[in-house]
mmCIF file of C-alpha atoms in Angstrom:
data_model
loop_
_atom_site.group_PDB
_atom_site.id
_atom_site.type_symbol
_atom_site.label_atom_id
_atom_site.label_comp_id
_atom_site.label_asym_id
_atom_site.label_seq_id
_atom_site.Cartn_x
_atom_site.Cartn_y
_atom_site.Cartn_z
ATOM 1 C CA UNK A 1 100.204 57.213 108.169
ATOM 2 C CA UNK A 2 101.931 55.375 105.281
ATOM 3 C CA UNK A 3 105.338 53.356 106.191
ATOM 4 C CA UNK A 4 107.138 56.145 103.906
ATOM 5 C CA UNK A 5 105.840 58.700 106.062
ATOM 6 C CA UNK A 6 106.924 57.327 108.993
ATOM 7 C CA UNK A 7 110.336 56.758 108.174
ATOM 8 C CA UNK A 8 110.550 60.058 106.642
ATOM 9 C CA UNK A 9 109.347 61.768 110.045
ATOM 10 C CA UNK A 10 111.488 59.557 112.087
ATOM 11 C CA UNK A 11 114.250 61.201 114.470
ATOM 12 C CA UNK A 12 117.805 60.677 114.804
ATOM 13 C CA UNK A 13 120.447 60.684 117.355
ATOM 14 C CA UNK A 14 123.971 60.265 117.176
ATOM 15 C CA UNK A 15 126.340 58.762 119.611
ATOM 16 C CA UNK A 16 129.425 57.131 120.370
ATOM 17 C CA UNK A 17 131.054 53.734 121.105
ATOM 18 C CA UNK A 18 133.894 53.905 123.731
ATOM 19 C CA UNK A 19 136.694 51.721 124.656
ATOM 20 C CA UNK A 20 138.106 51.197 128.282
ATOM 21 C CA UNK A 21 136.124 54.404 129.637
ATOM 22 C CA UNK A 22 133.035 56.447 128.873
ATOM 23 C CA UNK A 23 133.942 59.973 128.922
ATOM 24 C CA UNK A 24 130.693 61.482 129.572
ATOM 25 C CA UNK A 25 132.059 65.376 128.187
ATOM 26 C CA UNK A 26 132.044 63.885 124.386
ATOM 27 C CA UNK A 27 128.531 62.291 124.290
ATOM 28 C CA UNK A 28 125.951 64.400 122.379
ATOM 29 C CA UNK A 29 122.898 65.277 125.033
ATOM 30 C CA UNK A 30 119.699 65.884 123.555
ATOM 31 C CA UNK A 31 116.375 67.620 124.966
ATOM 32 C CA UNK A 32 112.941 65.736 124.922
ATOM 33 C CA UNK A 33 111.172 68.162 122.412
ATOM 34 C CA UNK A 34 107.705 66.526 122.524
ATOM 35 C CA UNK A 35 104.782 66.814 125.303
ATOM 36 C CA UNK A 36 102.078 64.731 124.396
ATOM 37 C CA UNK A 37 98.065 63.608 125.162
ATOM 38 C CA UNK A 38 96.589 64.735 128.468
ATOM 39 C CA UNK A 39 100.216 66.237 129.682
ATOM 40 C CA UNK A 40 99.246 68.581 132.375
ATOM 41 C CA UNK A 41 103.094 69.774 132.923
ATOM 42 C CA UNK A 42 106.100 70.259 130.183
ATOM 43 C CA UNK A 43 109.820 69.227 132.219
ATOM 44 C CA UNK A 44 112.987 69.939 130.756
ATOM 45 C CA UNK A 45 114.451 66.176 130.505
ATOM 46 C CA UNK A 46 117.545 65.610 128.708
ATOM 47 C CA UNK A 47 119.554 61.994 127.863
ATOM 48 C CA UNK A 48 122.504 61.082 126.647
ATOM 49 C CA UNK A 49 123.310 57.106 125.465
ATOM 50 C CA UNK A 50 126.632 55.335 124.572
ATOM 51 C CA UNK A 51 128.260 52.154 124.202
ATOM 52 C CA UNK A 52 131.042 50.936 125.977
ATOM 53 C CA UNK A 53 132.656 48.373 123.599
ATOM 54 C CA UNK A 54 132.359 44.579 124.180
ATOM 55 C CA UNK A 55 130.388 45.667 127.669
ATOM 56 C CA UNK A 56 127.329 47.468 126.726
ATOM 57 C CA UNK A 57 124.836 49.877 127.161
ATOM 58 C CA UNK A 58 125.319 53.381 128.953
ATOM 59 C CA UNK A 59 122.364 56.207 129.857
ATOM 60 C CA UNK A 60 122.256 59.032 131.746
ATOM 61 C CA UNK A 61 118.681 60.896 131.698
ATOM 62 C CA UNK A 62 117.972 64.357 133.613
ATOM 63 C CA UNK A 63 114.842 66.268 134.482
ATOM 64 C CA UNK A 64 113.683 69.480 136.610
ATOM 65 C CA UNK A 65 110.582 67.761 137.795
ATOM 66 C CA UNK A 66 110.581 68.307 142.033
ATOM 67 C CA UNK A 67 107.490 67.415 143.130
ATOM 68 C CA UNK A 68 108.118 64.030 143.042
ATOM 69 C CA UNK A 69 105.937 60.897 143.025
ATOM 70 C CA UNK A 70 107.755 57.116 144.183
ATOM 71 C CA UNK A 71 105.062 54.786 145.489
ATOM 72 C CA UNK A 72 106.913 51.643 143.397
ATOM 73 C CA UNK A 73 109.345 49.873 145.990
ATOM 74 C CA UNK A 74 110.184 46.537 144.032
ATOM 75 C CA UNK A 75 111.062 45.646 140.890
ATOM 76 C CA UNK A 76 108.280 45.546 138.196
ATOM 77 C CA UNK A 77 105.822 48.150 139.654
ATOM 78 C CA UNK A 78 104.016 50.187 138.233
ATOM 79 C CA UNK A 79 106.459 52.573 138.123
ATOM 80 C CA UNK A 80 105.342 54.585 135.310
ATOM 81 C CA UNK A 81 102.791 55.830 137.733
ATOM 82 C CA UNK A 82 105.906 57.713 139.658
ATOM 83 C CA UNK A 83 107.652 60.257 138.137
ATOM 84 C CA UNK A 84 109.581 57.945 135.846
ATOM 85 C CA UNK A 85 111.783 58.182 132.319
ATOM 86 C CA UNK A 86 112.722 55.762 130.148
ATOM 87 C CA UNK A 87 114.560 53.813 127.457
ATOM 88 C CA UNK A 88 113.088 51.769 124.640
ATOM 89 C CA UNK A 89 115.596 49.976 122.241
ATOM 90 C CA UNK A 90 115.303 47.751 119.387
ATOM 91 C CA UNK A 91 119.525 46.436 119.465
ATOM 92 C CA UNK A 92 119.282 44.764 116.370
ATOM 93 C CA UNK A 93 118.110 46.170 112.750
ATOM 94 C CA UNK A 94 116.760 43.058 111.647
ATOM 95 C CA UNK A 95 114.877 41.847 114.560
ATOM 96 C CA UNK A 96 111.552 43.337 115.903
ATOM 97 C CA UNK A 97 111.404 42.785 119.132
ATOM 98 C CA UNK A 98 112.312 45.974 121.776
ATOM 99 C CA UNK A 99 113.271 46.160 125.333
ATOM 100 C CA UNK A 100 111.874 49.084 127.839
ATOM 101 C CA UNK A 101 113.398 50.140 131.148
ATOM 102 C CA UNK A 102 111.603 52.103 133.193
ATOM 103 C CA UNK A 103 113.032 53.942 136.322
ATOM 104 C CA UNK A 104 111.396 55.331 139.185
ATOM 105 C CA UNK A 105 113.368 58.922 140.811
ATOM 106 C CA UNK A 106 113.985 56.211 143.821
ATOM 107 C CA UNK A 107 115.702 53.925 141.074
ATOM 108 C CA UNK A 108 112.845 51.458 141.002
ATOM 109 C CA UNK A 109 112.580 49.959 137.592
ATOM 110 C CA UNK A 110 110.815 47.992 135.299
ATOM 111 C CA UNK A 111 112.397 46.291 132.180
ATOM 112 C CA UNK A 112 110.608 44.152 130.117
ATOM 113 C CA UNK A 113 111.080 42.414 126.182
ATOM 114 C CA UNK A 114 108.717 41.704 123.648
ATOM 115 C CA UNK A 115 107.382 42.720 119.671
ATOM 116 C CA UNK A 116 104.656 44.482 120.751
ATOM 117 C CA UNK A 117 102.965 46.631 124.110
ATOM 118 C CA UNK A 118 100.467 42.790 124.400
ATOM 119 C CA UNK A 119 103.022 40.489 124.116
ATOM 120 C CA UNK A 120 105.656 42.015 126.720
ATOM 121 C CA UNK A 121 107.870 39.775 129.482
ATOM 122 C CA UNK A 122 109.653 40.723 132.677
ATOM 123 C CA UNK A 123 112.950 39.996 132.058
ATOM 124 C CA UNK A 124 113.526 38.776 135.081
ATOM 125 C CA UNK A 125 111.227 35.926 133.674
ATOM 126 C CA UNK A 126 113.767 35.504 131.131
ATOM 127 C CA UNK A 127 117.263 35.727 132.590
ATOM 128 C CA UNK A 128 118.879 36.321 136.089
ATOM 129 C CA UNK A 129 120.917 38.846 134.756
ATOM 130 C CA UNK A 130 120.143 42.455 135.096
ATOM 131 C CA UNK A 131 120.674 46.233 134.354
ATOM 132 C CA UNK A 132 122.741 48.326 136.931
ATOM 133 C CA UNK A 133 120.670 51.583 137.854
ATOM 134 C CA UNK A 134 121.627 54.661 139.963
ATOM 135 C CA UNK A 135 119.083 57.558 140.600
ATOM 136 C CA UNK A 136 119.798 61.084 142.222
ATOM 137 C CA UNK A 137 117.843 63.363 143.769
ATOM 138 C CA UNK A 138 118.746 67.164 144.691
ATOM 139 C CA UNK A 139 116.395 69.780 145.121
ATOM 140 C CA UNK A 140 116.413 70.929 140.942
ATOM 141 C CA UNK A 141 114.954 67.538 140.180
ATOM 142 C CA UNK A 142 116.128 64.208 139.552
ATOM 143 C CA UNK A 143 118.647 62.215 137.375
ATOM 144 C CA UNK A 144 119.537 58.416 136.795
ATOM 145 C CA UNK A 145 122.291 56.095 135.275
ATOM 146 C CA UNK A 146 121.716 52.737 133.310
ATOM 147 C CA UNK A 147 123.661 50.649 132.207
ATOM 148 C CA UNK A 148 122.502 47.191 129.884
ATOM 149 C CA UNK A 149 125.442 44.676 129.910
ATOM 150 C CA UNK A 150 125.574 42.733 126.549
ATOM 151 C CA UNK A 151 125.434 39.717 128.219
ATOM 152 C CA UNK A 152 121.775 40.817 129.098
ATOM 153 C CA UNK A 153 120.799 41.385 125.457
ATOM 154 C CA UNK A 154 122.530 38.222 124.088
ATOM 155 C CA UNK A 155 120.315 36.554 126.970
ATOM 156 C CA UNK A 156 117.187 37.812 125.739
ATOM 157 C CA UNK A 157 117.789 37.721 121.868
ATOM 158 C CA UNK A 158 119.874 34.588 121.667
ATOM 159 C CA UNK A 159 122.408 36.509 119.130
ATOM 160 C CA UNK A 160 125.714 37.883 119.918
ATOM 161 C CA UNK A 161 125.952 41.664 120.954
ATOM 162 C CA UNK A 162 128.877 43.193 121.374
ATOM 163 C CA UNK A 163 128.140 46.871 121.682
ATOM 164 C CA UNK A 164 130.181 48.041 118.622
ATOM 165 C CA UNK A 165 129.774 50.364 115.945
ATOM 166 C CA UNK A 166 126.025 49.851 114.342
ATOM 167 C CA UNK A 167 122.636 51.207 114.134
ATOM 168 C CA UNK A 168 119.891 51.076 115.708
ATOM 169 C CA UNK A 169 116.086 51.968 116.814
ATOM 170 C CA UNK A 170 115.140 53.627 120.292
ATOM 171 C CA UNK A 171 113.007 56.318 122.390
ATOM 172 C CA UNK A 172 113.219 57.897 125.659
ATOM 173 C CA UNK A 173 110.566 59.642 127.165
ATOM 174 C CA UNK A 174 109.427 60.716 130.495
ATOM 175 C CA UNK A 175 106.457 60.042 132.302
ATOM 176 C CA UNK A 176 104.125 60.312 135.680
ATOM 177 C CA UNK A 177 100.794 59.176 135.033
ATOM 178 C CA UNK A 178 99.897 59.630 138.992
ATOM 179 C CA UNK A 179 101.963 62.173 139.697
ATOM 180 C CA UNK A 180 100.476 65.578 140.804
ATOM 181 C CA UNK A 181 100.820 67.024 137.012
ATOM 182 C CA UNK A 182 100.853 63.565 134.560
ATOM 183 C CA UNK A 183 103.094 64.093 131.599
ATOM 184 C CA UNK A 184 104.233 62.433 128.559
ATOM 185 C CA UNK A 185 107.254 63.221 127.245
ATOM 186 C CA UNK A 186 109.705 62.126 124.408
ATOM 187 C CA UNK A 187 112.415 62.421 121.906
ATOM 188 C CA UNK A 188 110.102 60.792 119.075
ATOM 189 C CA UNK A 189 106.624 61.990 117.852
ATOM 190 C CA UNK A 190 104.055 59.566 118.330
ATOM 191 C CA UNK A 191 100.544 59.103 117.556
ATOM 192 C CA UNK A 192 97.830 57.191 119.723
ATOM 193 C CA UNK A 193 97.746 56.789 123.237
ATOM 194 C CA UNK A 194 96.785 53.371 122.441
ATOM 195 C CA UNK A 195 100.084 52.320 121.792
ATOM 196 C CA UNK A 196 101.770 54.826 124.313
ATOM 197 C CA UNK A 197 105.207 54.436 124.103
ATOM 198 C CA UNK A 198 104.994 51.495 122.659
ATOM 199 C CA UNK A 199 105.680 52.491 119.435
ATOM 200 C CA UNK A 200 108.666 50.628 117.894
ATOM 201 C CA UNK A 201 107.314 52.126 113.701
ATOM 202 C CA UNK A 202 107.962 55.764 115.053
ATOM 203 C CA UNK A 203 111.259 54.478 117.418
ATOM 204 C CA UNK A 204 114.234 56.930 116.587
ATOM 205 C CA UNK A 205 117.501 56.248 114.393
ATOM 206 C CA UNK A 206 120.520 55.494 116.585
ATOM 207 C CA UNK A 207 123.793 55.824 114.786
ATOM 208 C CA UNK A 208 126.461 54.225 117.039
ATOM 209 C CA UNK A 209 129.874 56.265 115.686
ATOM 210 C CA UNK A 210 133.565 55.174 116.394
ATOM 211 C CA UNK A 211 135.017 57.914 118.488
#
């Protein structure tokens, strides 16, 4: 696939940037549409991502999935083994590299930065500071909260970010690899399972709107 055909097939998202307060009612929610390689069970996962102004990055992801799979207990498992979603986001336009979080249903996570899946750091590796996660569990499946202080990102990229109107590159996807029925879901197409999610080329549009 050329680099014009990838661009052209690329999917966007729209959003907002808040001030003071989030209000969760006016941010756009969108479904995962794709299922893809050896998935053995389609979820219905939904996310919605914002940015609160000069503090960061906010998620909320939400799934049916109930039979539920949480054998990572500390940070940096392999929780994509456990029935896990996830956010991948390039914060600047005109630099490469990508972060991934990845969140267990018990709130377990993995984050990590790099330019490619090979070249990847723990970013605990890189900074003390961290993401705040939430997870919930009720008995129609599971949801989580994330939130990326800029403070984080300007650790890791060495630029200032102050979570304002921009745009940007991202995916979010859901996956279980040992759970009872391993799935691979997310908002972008992608191609080999080489890269998995790994994809940055095929990474969504993210238009970050004034409210």
């Amino acid at each position: 696939m050329s680099r014009k055909q990838k661009q052209n097939n690329m999917r966007e998202y729209n959003t907002y940037v808040f001030e003071n307060e989030i209000d969760w009612q006016q941010v756009p929610e969108e479904k995962l549409p794709f299922f893809l390689w050896d998935t053995a069970a389609e979820y219905d996962v939904y996310f919605k991502m914002c940015f609160l102004k000069g503090e960061g990055i906010a998620l909320r992801m939400r799934c049916n999935e109930t039979e539920l799979r949480y054998e990572g207990v500390v940070r940096d498992d392999s929780v994509w083994e456990d029935s896990c979603m996830e956010m991948f986001l390039c914060p600047f336009e005109h630099r490469s590299e990508y972060v991934n979080f990845e969140i267990n249903c018990k709130g377990v996570y993995l984050s990590q930065y790099g330019k490619t899946r090979a070249d990847r750091k723990f970013i605990k590796e890189l900074t003390a500071l961290a993401p705040d996660v939430k997870t919930n569990i009720t008995d129609d499946g599971w949801s989580l909260e994330l939130f990326v202080p800029c403070r984080l990102i300007e650790a890791l990229y060495g630029e200032k970010f102050t979570a304002d109107k921009c745009t940007l590159k991202g995916n979010f996807t859901k996956c279980g690899d040992l759970t009872k029925y391993p799935h691979y879901g997310s908002f972008c197409q992608l191609s080999t399972l080489d890269f998995g999610f790994h994809n940055p080329e095929l990474f969504a549009i993210i238009n970050i709107n004034e409210r």
